[in-house]
């Protein structure tokens, strides 16, 4: 009868830092990650509002989770609706994206969420600007 965290994480400090970072993100985000409503990114887009997630103080693994969730949520909805357009509806600006790109290359054998955004985004009205400090 091990705790769930013990099954998935080998280091207690890693477990606690991940739990703390995710709890802080949930508190700061308000209703954005409300489990009953799903991820509310599409409702923010529908209202033509801006969404800025400043994750500079969070660990890299939390940044990866947030980025993948945000990209996938919008892409999946637009794919399901077979949405096509000839203009840009939404711009993703990912600053300091070096570690995210490195992780995507090593962890996704196929297409990562960021790759999908770049490949399918243009015809779905999505533009991405990825800022990296090194090649």
mmCIF file of N, CA and C in Angstrom:
data_model
loop_
_atom_site.group_PDB
_atom_site.id
_atom_site.type_symbol
_atom_site.label_atom_id
_atom_site.label_comp_id
_atom_site.label_asym_id
_atom_site.label_seq_id
_atom_site.Cartn_x
_atom_site.Cartn_y
_atom_site.Cartn_z
ATOM 1 N N UNK A 1 0.835 -1.190 0.000
ATOM 2 C CA UNK A 1 0.000 0.000 0.000
ATOM 3 C C UNK A 1 0.875 1.247 0.000
ATOM 4 N N UNK A 2 1.518 1.492 -1.135
ATOM 5 C CA UNK A 2 2.351 2.683 -1.248
ATOM 6 C C UNK A 2 1.494 3.868 -1.685
ATOM 7 N N UNK A 3 1.949 5.031 -1.320
ATOM 8 C CA UNK A 3 1.284 6.236 -1.794
ATOM 9 C C UNK A 3 1.509 6.369 -3.290
ATOM 10 N N UNK A 4 0.584 7.013 -3.948
ATOM 11 C CA UNK A 4 0.692 7.179 -5.400
ATOM 12 C C UNK A 4 1.981 7.893 -5.773
ATOM 13 N N UNK A 5 2.336 8.914 -5.012
ATOM 14 C CA UNK A 5 3.549 9.669 -5.321
ATOM 15 C C UNK A 5 4.782 8.781 -5.252
ATOM 16 N N UNK A 6 4.808 7.818 -4.315
ATOM 17 C CA UNK A 6 5.957 6.929 -4.194
ATOM 18 C C UNK A 6 6.099 6.024 -5.405
ATOM 19 N N UNK A 7 5.002 5.689 -6.028
ATOM 20 C CA UNK A 7 5.035 4.823 -7.202
ATOM 21 C C UNK A 7 5.644 5.558 -8.393
ATOM 22 N N UNK A 8 5.290 6.823 -8.562
ATOM 23 C CA UNK A 8 5.701 7.570 -9.742
ATOM 24 C C UNK A 8 7.008 8.336 -9.579
ATOM 25 N N UNK A 9 7.390 8.665 -8.385
ATOM 26 C CA UNK A 9 8.574 9.482 -8.176
ATOM 27 C C UNK A 9 9.551 8.764 -7.260
ATOM 28 N N UNK A 10 10.817 8.815 -7.613
ATOM 29 C CA UNK A 10 11.818 8.144 -6.799
ATOM 30 C C UNK A 10 12.383 9.049 -5.711
ATOM 31 N N UNK A 11 12.288 10.347 -5.887
ATOM 32 C CA UNK A 11 12.844 11.282 -4.914
ATOM 33 C C UNK A 11 11.722 12.079 -4.273
ATOM 34 N N UNK A 12 11.712 12.103 -2.956
ATOM 35 C CA UNK A 12 10.661 12.827 -2.232
ATOM 36 C C UNK A 12 10.730 14.332 -2.492
ATOM 37 N N UNK A 13 11.935 14.887 -2.608
ATOM 38 C CA UNK A 13 12.056 16.331 -2.836
ATOM 39 C C UNK A 13 11.483 16.711 -4.201
ATOM 40 N N UNK A 14 11.705 15.859 -5.189
ATOM 41 C CA UNK A 14 11.140 16.115 -6.519
ATOM 42 C C UNK A 14 9.621 16.101 -6.448
ATOM 43 N N UNK A 15 9.075 15.128 -5.738
ATOM 44 C CA UNK A 15 7.626 15.009 -5.587
ATOM 45 C C UNK A 15 7.053 16.259 -4.949
ATOM 46 N N UNK A 16 7.645 16.694 -3.868
ATOM 47 C CA UNK A 16 7.130 17.857 -3.162
ATOM 48 C C UNK A 16 7.272 19.131 -3.985
ATOM 49 N N UNK A 17 8.377 19.275 -4.711
ATOM 50 C CA UNK A 17 8.541 20.492 -5.519
ATOM 51 C C UNK A 17 7.540 20.508 -6.674
ATOM 52 N N UNK A 18 7.283 19.343 -7.277
ATOM 53 C CA UNK A 18 6.296 19.272 -8.355
ATOM 54 C C UNK A 18 4.900 19.571 -7.825
ATOM 55 N N UNK A 19 4.541 18.964 -6.706
ATOM 56 C CA UNK A 19 3.216 19.203 -6.112
ATOM 57 C C UNK A 19 3.060 20.680 -5.756
ATOM 58 N N UNK A 20 4.083 21.271 -5.156
ATOM 59 C CA UNK A 20 4.027 22.690 -4.778
ATOM 60 C C UNK A 20 3.889 23.598 -5.982
ATOM 61 N N UNK A 21 4.654 23.308 -7.037
ATOM 62 C CA UNK A 21 4.596 24.141 -8.241
ATOM 63 C C UNK A 21 3.231 24.046 -8.906
ATOM 64 N N UNK A 22 2.682 22.842 -8.996
ATOM 65 C CA UNK A 22 1.370 22.669 -9.628
ATOM 66 C C UNK A 22 0.255 23.292 -8.793
ATOM 67 N N UNK A 23 0.330 23.162 -7.478
ATOM 68 C CA UNK A 23 -0.677 23.788 -6.612
ATOM 69 C C UNK A 23 -0.634 25.307 -6.741
ATOM 70 N N UNK A 24 0.565 25.876 -6.791
ATOM 71 C CA UNK A 24 0.705 27.325 -6.970
ATOM 72 C C UNK A 24 0.122 27.783 -8.296
ATOM 73 N N UNK A 25 0.378 27.009 -9.351
ATOM 74 C CA UNK A 25 -0.168 27.329 -10.672
ATOM 75 C C UNK A 25 -1.693 27.295 -10.642
ATOM 76 N N UNK A 26 -2.272 26.283 -10.011
ATOM 77 C CA UNK A 26 -3.732 26.171 -9.949
ATOM 78 C C UNK A 26 -4.354 27.334 -9.193
ATOM 79 N N UNK A 27 -3.739 27.739 -8.095
ATOM 80 C CA UNK A 27 -4.273 28.864 -7.325
ATOM 81 C C UNK A 27 -4.190 30.163 -8.117
ATOM 82 N N UNK A 28 -3.076 30.385 -8.783
ATOM 83 C CA UNK A 28 -2.884 31.632 -9.524
ATOM 84 C C UNK A 28 -3.723 31.713 -10.787
ATOM 85 N N UNK A 29 -4.118 30.569 -11.344
ATOM 86 C CA UNK A 29 -4.818 30.564 -12.628
ATOM 87 C C UNK A 29 -6.322 30.770 -12.506
ATOM 88 N N UNK A 30 -6.849 30.796 -11.299
ATOM 89 C CA UNK A 30 -8.294 30.986 -11.129
ATOM 90 C C UNK A 30 -9.072 29.826 -11.700
ATOM 91 N N UNK A 31 -10.007 30.086 -12.619
ATOM 92 C CA UNK A 31 -10.860 29.039 -13.181
ATOM 93 C C UNK A 31 -10.300 28.412 -14.449
ATOM 94 N N UNK A 32 -9.105 28.812 -14.852
ATOM 95 C CA UNK A 32 -8.556 28.319 -16.120
ATOM 96 C C UNK A 32 -8.474 26.799 -16.163
ATOM 97 N N UNK A 33 -8.045 26.178 -15.069
ATOM 98 C CA UNK A 33 -7.894 24.731 -15.025
ATOM 99 C C UNK A 33 -9.010 24.067 -14.214
ATOM 100 N N UNK A 34 -10.191 24.623 -14.220
ATOM 101 C CA UNK A 34 -11.327 24.058 -13.490
ATOM 102 C C UNK A 34 -11.661 22.683 -14.070
ATOM 103 N N UNK A 35 -11.574 21.659 -13.231
ATOM 104 C CA UNK A 35 -11.776 20.275 -13.709
ATOM 105 C C UNK A 35 -13.176 20.044 -14.263
ATOM 106 N N UNK A 36 -14.158 20.736 -13.753
ATOM 107 C CA UNK A 36 -15.533 20.512 -14.215
ATOM 108 C C UNK A 36 -15.753 21.067 -15.619
ATOM 109 N N UNK A 37 -15.032 22.095 -15.983
ATOM 110 C CA UNK A 37 -15.241 22.735 -17.277
ATOM 111 C C UNK A 37 -14.163 22.398 -18.299
ATOM 112 N N UNK A 38 -13.167 21.626 -17.919
ATOM 113 C CA UNK A 38 -12.052 21.383 -18.818
ATOM 114 C C UNK A 38 -11.154 22.606 -18.860
ATOM 115 N N UNK A 39 -10.211 22.605 -19.728
ATOM 116 C CA UNK A 39 -9.304 23.739 -19.852
ATOM 117 C C UNK A 39 -10.025 24.859 -20.589
ATOM 118 N N UNK A 40 -10.080 26.029 -19.997
ATOM 119 C CA UNK A 40 -10.910 27.111 -20.511
ATOM 120 C C UNK A 40 -10.218 28.006 -21.537
ATOM 121 N N UNK A 41 -9.169 27.524 -22.155
ATOM 122 C CA UNK A 41 -8.445 28.356 -23.116
ATOM 123 C C UNK A 41 -9.330 28.748 -24.285
ATOM 124 N N UNK A 42 -10.125 27.815 -24.787
ATOM 125 C CA UNK A 42 -10.973 28.121 -25.942
ATOM 126 C C UNK A 42 -12.037 29.173 -25.615
ATOM 127 N N UNK A 43 -12.523 29.202 -24.380
ATOM 128 C CA UNK A 43 -13.498 30.240 -24.030
ATOM 129 C C UNK A 43 -12.832 31.612 -23.939
ATOM 130 N N UNK A 44 -11.572 31.648 -23.551
ATOM 131 C CA UNK A 44 -10.835 32.910 -23.517
ATOM 132 C C UNK A 44 -10.615 33.407 -24.944
ATOM 133 N N UNK A 45 -10.258 32.497 -25.842
ATOM 134 C CA UNK A 45 -10.056 32.852 -27.247
ATOM 135 C C UNK A 45 -11.356 33.347 -27.867
ATOM 136 N N UNK A 46 -12.460 32.680 -27.534
ATOM 137 C CA UNK A 46 -13.766 33.046 -28.085
ATOM 138 C C UNK A 46 -14.141 34.475 -27.709
ATOM 139 N N UNK A 47 -13.743 34.899 -26.525
ATOM 140 C CA UNK A 47 -14.038 36.257 -26.064
ATOM 141 C C UNK A 47 -13.018 37.275 -26.584
ATOM 142 N N UNK A 48 -12.071 36.806 -27.394
ATOM 143 C CA UNK A 48 -11.022 37.651 -27.965
ATOM 144 C C UNK A 48 -10.205 38.355 -26.887
ATOM 145 N N UNK A 49 -9.876 37.582 -25.838
ATOM 146 C CA UNK A 49 -9.040 38.085 -24.755
ATOM 147 C C UNK A 49 -7.639 37.522 -24.915
ATOM 148 N N UNK A 50 -6.703 38.124 -24.216
ATOM 149 C CA UNK A 50 -5.332 37.647 -24.209
ATOM 150 C C UNK A 50 -5.132 36.724 -23.024
ATOM 151 N N UNK A 51 -4.259 35.756 -23.188
ATOM 152 C CA UNK A 51 -3.901 34.862 -22.092
ATOM 153 C C UNK A 51 -2.384 34.843 -22.004
ATOM 154 N N UNK A 52 -1.854 35.280 -20.895
ATOM 155 C CA UNK A 52 -0.408 35.283 -20.691
ATOM 156 C C UNK A 52 -0.112 34.393 -19.501
ATOM 157 N N UNK A 53 0.657 33.345 -19.737
ATOM 158 C CA UNK A 53 1.089 32.465 -18.667
ATOM 159 C C UNK A 53 2.579 32.706 -18.446
ATOM 160 N N UNK A 54 2.903 33.371 -17.372
ATOM 161 C CA UNK A 54 4.302 33.621 -17.034
ATOM 162 C C UNK A 54 4.765 32.475 -16.152
ATOM 163 N N UNK A 55 5.532 31.579 -16.732
ATOM 164 C CA UNK A 55 5.971 30.395 -16.000
ATOM 165 C C UNK A 55 7.466 30.451 -15.700
ATOM 166 N N UNK A 56 8.012 31.660 -15.702
ATOM 167 C CA UNK A 56 9.457 31.806 -15.514
ATOM 168 C C UNK A 56 9.919 31.352 -14.135
ATOM 169 N N UNK A 57 9.039 31.359 -13.160
ATOM 170 C CA UNK A 57 9.431 30.956 -11.810
ATOM 171 C C UNK A 57 9.144 29.483 -11.540
ATOM 172 N N UNK A 58 8.536 28.800 -12.493
ATOM 173 C CA UNK A 58 8.202 27.389 -12.299
ATOM 174 C C UNK A 58 9.289 26.497 -12.886
ATOM 175 N N UNK A 59 9.404 25.280 -12.376
ATOM 176 C CA UNK A 59 10.401 24.345 -12.931
ATOM 177 C C UNK A 59 10.083 23.997 -14.384
ATOM 178 N N UNK A 60 11.085 23.529 -15.097
ATOM 179 C CA UNK A 60 10.948 23.225 -16.522
ATOM 180 C C UNK A 60 9.837 22.222 -16.816
ATOM 181 N N UNK A 61 9.718 21.190 -15.978
ATOM 182 C CA UNK A 61 8.724 20.158 -16.252
ATOM 183 C C UNK A 61 7.305 20.705 -16.165
ATOM 184 N N UNK A 62 7.065 21.692 -15.319
ATOM 185 C CA UNK A 62 5.741 22.305 -15.238
ATOM 186 C C UNK A 62 5.495 23.160 -16.481
ATOM 187 N N UNK A 63 6.521 23.862 -16.935
ATOM 188 C CA UNK A 63 6.417 24.644 -18.169
ATOM 189 C C UNK A 63 6.037 23.751 -19.345
ATOM 190 N N UNK A 64 6.622 22.579 -19.418
ATOM 191 C CA UNK A 64 6.313 21.631 -20.497
ATOM 192 C C UNK A 64 4.854 21.187 -20.432
ATOM 193 N N UNK A 65 4.378 20.883 -19.238
ATOM 194 C CA UNK A 65 2.978 20.454 -19.074
ATOM 195 C C UNK A 65 2.032 21.553 -19.538
ATOM 196 N N UNK A 66 2.283 22.776 -19.100
ATOM 197 C CA UNK A 66 1.410 23.905 -19.436
ATOM 198 C C UNK A 66 1.417 24.162 -20.939
ATOM 199 N N UNK A 67 2.596 24.185 -21.521
ATOM 200 C CA UNK A 67 2.702 24.452 -22.963
ATOM 201 C C UNK A 67 1.978 23.387 -23.766
ATOM 202 N N UNK A 68 2.212 22.123 -23.428
ATOM 203 C CA UNK A 68 1.560 21.035 -24.156
ATOM 204 C C UNK A 68 0.044 21.094 -24.008
ATOM 205 N N UNK A 69 -0.432 21.396 -22.793
ATOM 206 C CA UNK A 69 -1.882 21.507 -22.578
ATOM 207 C C UNK A 69 -2.488 22.632 -23.412
ATOM 208 N N UNK A 70 -1.843 23.785 -23.384
ATOM 209 C CA UNK A 70 -2.379 24.948 -24.109
ATOM 210 C C UNK A 70 -2.397 24.715 -25.610
ATOM 211 N N UNK A 71 -1.323 24.181 -26.154
ATOM 212 C CA UNK A 71 -1.264 23.934 -27.586
ATOM 213 C C UNK A 71 -2.252 22.846 -27.983
ATOM 214 N N UNK A 72 -2.243 21.732 -27.263
ATOM 215 C CA UNK A 72 -3.113 20.602 -27.613
ATOM 216 C C UNK A 72 -4.590 20.947 -27.511
ATOM 217 N N UNK A 73 -4.961 21.697 -26.491
ATOM 218 C CA UNK A 73 -6.370 22.034 -26.300
ATOM 219 C C UNK A 73 -6.927 22.781 -27.511
ATOM 220 N N UNK A 74 -6.196 23.758 -27.994
ATOM 221 C CA UNK A 74 -6.661 24.551 -29.132
ATOM 222 C C UNK A 74 -6.605 23.735 -30.421
ATOM 223 N N UNK A 75 -5.508 23.004 -30.632
ATOM 224 C CA UNK A 75 -5.378 22.201 -31.846
ATOM 225 C C UNK A 75 -6.457 21.126 -31.944
ATOM 226 N N UNK A 76 -6.706 20.427 -30.860
ATOM 227 C CA UNK A 76 -7.702 19.347 -30.876
ATOM 228 C C UNK A 76 -9.086 19.889 -31.173
ATOM 229 N N UNK A 77 -9.448 21.014 -30.566
ATOM 230 C CA UNK A 77 -10.762 21.601 -30.825
ATOM 231 C C UNK A 77 -10.901 21.991 -32.292
ATOM 232 N N UNK A 78 -9.877 22.627 -32.832
ATOM 233 C CA UNK A 78 -9.957 23.066 -34.230
ATOM 234 C C UNK A 78 -9.933 21.879 -35.195
ATOM 235 N N UNK A 79 -9.185 20.837 -34.871
ATOM 236 C CA UNK A 79 -9.190 19.638 -35.710
ATOM 237 C C UNK A 79 -10.555 18.964 -35.671
ATOM 238 N N UNK A 80 -11.150 18.889 -34.487
ATOM 239 C CA UNK A 80 -12.459 18.254 -34.348
ATOM 240 C C UNK A 80 -13.529 19.012 -35.124
ATOM 241 N N UNK A 81 -13.402 20.326 -35.185
ATOM 242 C CA UNK A 81 -14.370 21.147 -35.920
ATOM 243 C C UNK A 81 -14.001 21.295 -37.397
ATOM 244 N N UNK A 82 -12.881 20.683 -37.805
ATOM 245 C CA UNK A 82 -12.371 20.798 -39.172
ATOM 246 C C UNK A 82 -12.250 22.272 -39.585
ATOM 247 N N UNK A 83 -11.719 23.058 -38.656
ATOM 248 C CA UNK A 83 -11.586 24.504 -38.834
ATOM 249 C C UNK A 83 -10.431 24.814 -39.780
ATOM 250 N N UNK A 84 -10.703 25.557 -40.821
ATOM 251 C CA UNK A 84 -9.680 25.996 -41.771
ATOM 252 C C UNK A 84 -9.893 27.486 -42.028
ATOM 253 N N UNK A 85 -8.788 28.213 -42.201
ATOM 254 C CA UNK A 85 -8.893 29.638 -42.463
ATOM 255 C C UNK A 85 -7.670 30.108 -43.244
ATOM 256 N N UNK A 86 -7.742 31.311 -43.764
ATOM 257 C CA UNK A 86 -6.601 31.876 -44.487
ATOM 258 C C UNK A 86 -6.012 33.081 -43.757
ATOM 259 N N UNK A 87 -6.339 33.219 -42.474
ATOM 260 C CA UNK A 87 -5.786 34.317 -41.689
ATOM 261 C C UNK A 87 -5.402 33.798 -40.292
ATOM 262 N N UNK A 88 -4.713 34.603 -39.546
ATOM 263 C CA UNK A 88 -4.270 34.222 -38.200
ATOM 264 C C UNK A 88 -5.280 34.684 -37.156
ATOM 265 N N UNK A 89 -5.764 33.730 -36.355
ATOM 266 C CA UNK A 89 -6.686 34.030 -35.266
ATOM 267 C C UNK A 89 -5.964 34.144 -33.921
ATOM 268 N N UNK A 90 -4.895 33.388 -33.793
ATOM 269 C CA UNK A 90 -4.260 33.235 -32.494
ATOM 270 C C UNK A 90 -2.747 33.136 -32.669
ATOM 271 N N UNK A 91 -2.014 33.835 -31.808
ATOM 272 C CA UNK A 91 -0.555 33.783 -31.849
ATOM 273 C C UNK A 91 -0.048 33.225 -30.526
ATOM 274 N N UNK A 92 0.778 32.190 -30.612
ATOM 275 C CA UNK A 92 1.505 31.667 -29.457
ATOM 276 C C UNK A 92 2.887 32.296 -29.475
ATOM 277 N N UNK A 93 3.273 32.920 -28.390
ATOM 278 C CA UNK A 93 4.629 33.436 -28.250
ATOM 279 C C UNK A 93 5.267 32.672 -27.105
ATOM 280 N N UNK A 94 6.267 31.881 -27.411
ATOM 281 C CA UNK A 94 6.950 31.059 -26.414
ATOM 282 C C UNK A 94 8.349 31.615 -26.228
ATOM 283 N N UNK A 95 8.573 32.270 -25.106
ATOM 284 C CA UNK A 95 9.871 32.878 -24.839
ATOM 285 C C UNK A 95 10.752 31.888 -24.087
ATOM 286 N N UNK A 96 12.057 31.983 -24.292
ATOM 287 C CA UNK A 96 13.036 31.102 -23.650
ATOM 288 C C UNK A 96 12.641 29.640 -23.825
ATOM 289 N N UNK A 97 12.543 29.232 -25.051
ATOM 290 C CA UNK A 97 11.993 27.935 -25.413
ATOM 291 C C UNK A 97 13.063 26.860 -25.641
ATOM 292 N N UNK A 98 14.307 27.135 -25.296
ATOM 293 C CA UNK A 98 15.398 26.201 -25.573
ATOM 294 C C UNK A 98 15.161 24.815 -24.981
ATOM 295 N N UNK A 99 14.855 24.768 -23.680
ATOM 296 C CA UNK A 99 14.672 23.474 -23.017
ATOM 297 C C UNK A 99 13.434 22.739 -23.524
ATOM 298 N N UNK A 100 12.413 23.486 -23.885
ATOM 299 C CA UNK A 100 11.204 22.864 -24.411
ATOM 300 C C UNK A 100 11.494 22.188 -25.747
ATOM 301 N N UNK A 101 12.219 22.867 -26.616
ATOM 302 C CA UNK A 101 12.577 22.280 -27.905
ATOM 303 C C UNK A 101 13.457 21.051 -27.729
ATOM 304 N N UNK A 102 14.417 21.146 -26.827
ATOM 305 C CA UNK A 102 15.316 20.014 -26.573
ATOM 306 C C UNK A 102 14.537 18.822 -26.044
ATOM 307 N N UNK A 103 13.610 19.072 -25.145
ATOM 308 C CA UNK A 103 12.787 18.004 -24.576
ATOM 309 C C UNK A 103 11.874 17.389 -25.626
ATOM 310 N N UNK A 104 11.292 18.234 -26.483
ATOM 311 C CA UNK A 104 10.398 17.723 -27.528
ATOM 312 C C UNK A 104 11.137 16.780 -28.467
ATOM 313 N N UNK A 105 12.355 17.136 -28.830
ATOM 314 C CA UNK A 105 13.131 16.301 -29.748
ATOM 315 C C UNK A 105 13.445 14.950 -29.114
ATOM 316 N N UNK A 106 13.795 14.949 -27.825
ATOM 317 C CA UNK A 106 14.215 13.707 -27.185
ATOM 318 C C UNK A 106 13.060 12.853 -26.662
ATOM 319 N N UNK A 107 11.910 13.451 -26.358
ATOM 320 C CA UNK A 107 10.825 12.703 -25.713
ATOM 321 C C UNK A 107 9.673 12.301 -26.624
ATOM 322 N N UNK A 108 9.589 12.873 -27.807
ATOM 323 C CA UNK A 108 8.491 12.539 -28.703
ATOM 324 C C UNK A 108 9.049 11.855 -29.949
ATOM 325 N N UNK A 109 8.782 10.561 -30.110
ATOM 326 C CA UNK A 109 9.285 9.875 -31.309
ATOM 327 C C UNK A 109 8.587 10.361 -32.578
ATOM 328 N N UNK A 110 7.347 10.772 -32.451
ATOM 329 C CA UNK A 110 6.607 11.312 -33.585
ATOM 330 C C UNK A 110 6.627 12.815 -33.532
ATOM 331 N N UNK A 111 5.440 13.402 -33.595
ATOM 332 C CA UNK A 111 5.343 14.859 -33.558
ATOM 333 C C UNK A 111 4.958 15.331 -32.162
ATOM 334 N N UNK A 112 5.738 16.239 -31.627
ATOM 335 C CA UNK A 112 5.424 16.840 -30.329
ATOM 336 C C UNK A 112 4.308 17.864 -30.519
ATOM 337 N N UNK A 113 3.672 18.315 -29.424
ATOM 338 C CA UNK A 113 2.660 19.362 -29.558
ATOM 339 C C UNK A 113 3.187 20.609 -30.261
ATOM 340 N N UNK A 114 4.431 20.972 -29.993
ATOM 341 C CA UNK A 114 5.020 22.140 -30.650
ATOM 342 C C UNK A 114 5.203 21.897 -32.146
ATOM 343 N N UNK A 115 5.617 20.689 -32.525
ATOM 344 C CA UNK A 115 5.730 20.341 -33.954
ATOM 345 C C UNK A 115 4.362 20.404 -34.640
ATOM 346 N N UNK A 116 3.343 19.917 -33.951
ATOM 347 C CA UNK A 116 1.987 19.946 -34.522
ATOM 348 C C UNK A 116 1.518 21.384 -34.726
ATOM 349 N N UNK A 117 1.841 22.238 -33.757
ATOM 350 C CA UNK A 117 1.474 23.649 -33.879
ATOM 351 C C UNK A 117 2.126 24.257 -35.112
ATOM 352 N N UNK A 118 3.393 23.972 -35.320
ATOM 353 C CA UNK A 118 4.094 24.526 -36.478
ATOM 354 C C UNK A 118 3.584 23.932 -37.788
ATOM 355 N N UNK A 119 3.257 22.654 -37.791
ATOM 356 C CA UNK A 119 2.850 22.011 -39.043
ATOM 357 C C UNK A 119 1.403 22.309 -39.419
ATOM 358 N N UNK A 120 0.493 22.188 -38.447
ATOM 359 C CA UNK A 120 -0.925 22.342 -38.747
ATOM 360 C C UNK A 120 -1.466 23.737 -38.439
ATOM 361 N N UNK A 121 -0.722 24.494 -37.670
ATOM 362 C CA UNK A 121 -1.228 25.772 -37.184
ATOM 363 C C UNK A 121 -1.624 26.771 -38.246
ATOM 364 N N UNK A 122 -0.825 26.876 -39.282
ATOM 365 C CA UNK A 122 -1.089 27.908 -40.298
ATOM 366 C C UNK A 122 -2.469 27.763 -40.914
ATOM 367 N N UNK A 123 -2.864 26.564 -41.304
ATOM 368 C CA UNK A 123 -4.177 26.397 -41.936
ATOM 369 C C UNK A 123 -5.322 26.468 -40.932
ATOM 370 N N UNK A 124 -5.007 26.392 -39.636
ATOM 371 C CA UNK A 124 -6.031 26.503 -38.596
ATOM 372 C C UNK A 124 -6.057 27.874 -37.946
ATOM 373 N N UNK A 125 -5.328 28.829 -38.504
ATOM 374 C CA UNK A 125 -5.343 30.193 -37.980
ATOM 375 C C UNK A 125 -4.439 30.410 -36.796
ATOM 376 N N UNK A 126 -3.465 29.529 -36.588
ATOM 377 C CA UNK A 126 -2.564 29.632 -35.447
ATOM 378 C C UNK A 126 -1.155 29.986 -35.921
ATOM 379 N N UNK A 127 -0.548 30.961 -35.268
ATOM 380 C CA UNK A 127 0.827 31.333 -35.573
ATOM 381 C C UNK A 127 1.643 31.121 -34.320
ATOM 382 N N UNK A 128 2.882 30.692 -34.495
ATOM 383 C CA UNK A 128 3.745 30.513 -33.340
ATOM 384 C C UNK A 128 5.043 31.279 -33.528
ATOM 385 N N UNK A 129 5.454 31.957 -32.478
ATOM 386 C CA UNK A 129 6.735 32.640 -32.453
ATOM 387 C C UNK A 129 7.531 32.010 -31.304
ATOM 388 N N UNK A 130 8.602 31.323 -31.641
ATOM 389 C CA UNK A 130 9.391 30.611 -30.653
ATOM 390 C C UNK A 130 10.735 31.312 -30.501
ATOM 391 N N UNK A 131 11.045 31.755 -29.294
ATOM 392 C CA UNK A 131 12.277 32.474 -29.035
ATOM 393 C C UNK A 131 13.279 31.523 -28.356
ATOM 394 N N UNK A 132 14.430 31.378 -28.957
ATOM 395 C CA UNK A 132 15.487 30.547 -28.386
ATOM 396 C C UNK A 132 16.781 31.360 -28.320
ATOM 397 N N UNK A 133 17.619 31.003 -27.371
ATOM 398 C CA UNK A 133 18.881 31.744 -27.226
ATOM 399 C C UNK A 133 20.025 31.073 -27.975
ATOM 400 N N UNK A 134 19.888 29.779 -28.281
ATOM 401 C CA UNK A 134 20.949 29.074 -28.985
ATOM 402 C C UNK A 134 20.360 28.096 -29.978
ATOM 403 N N UNK A 135 21.158 27.732 -30.943
ATOM 404 C CA UNK A 135 20.685 26.793 -31.966
ATOM 405 C C UNK A 135 21.034 25.384 -31.539
#
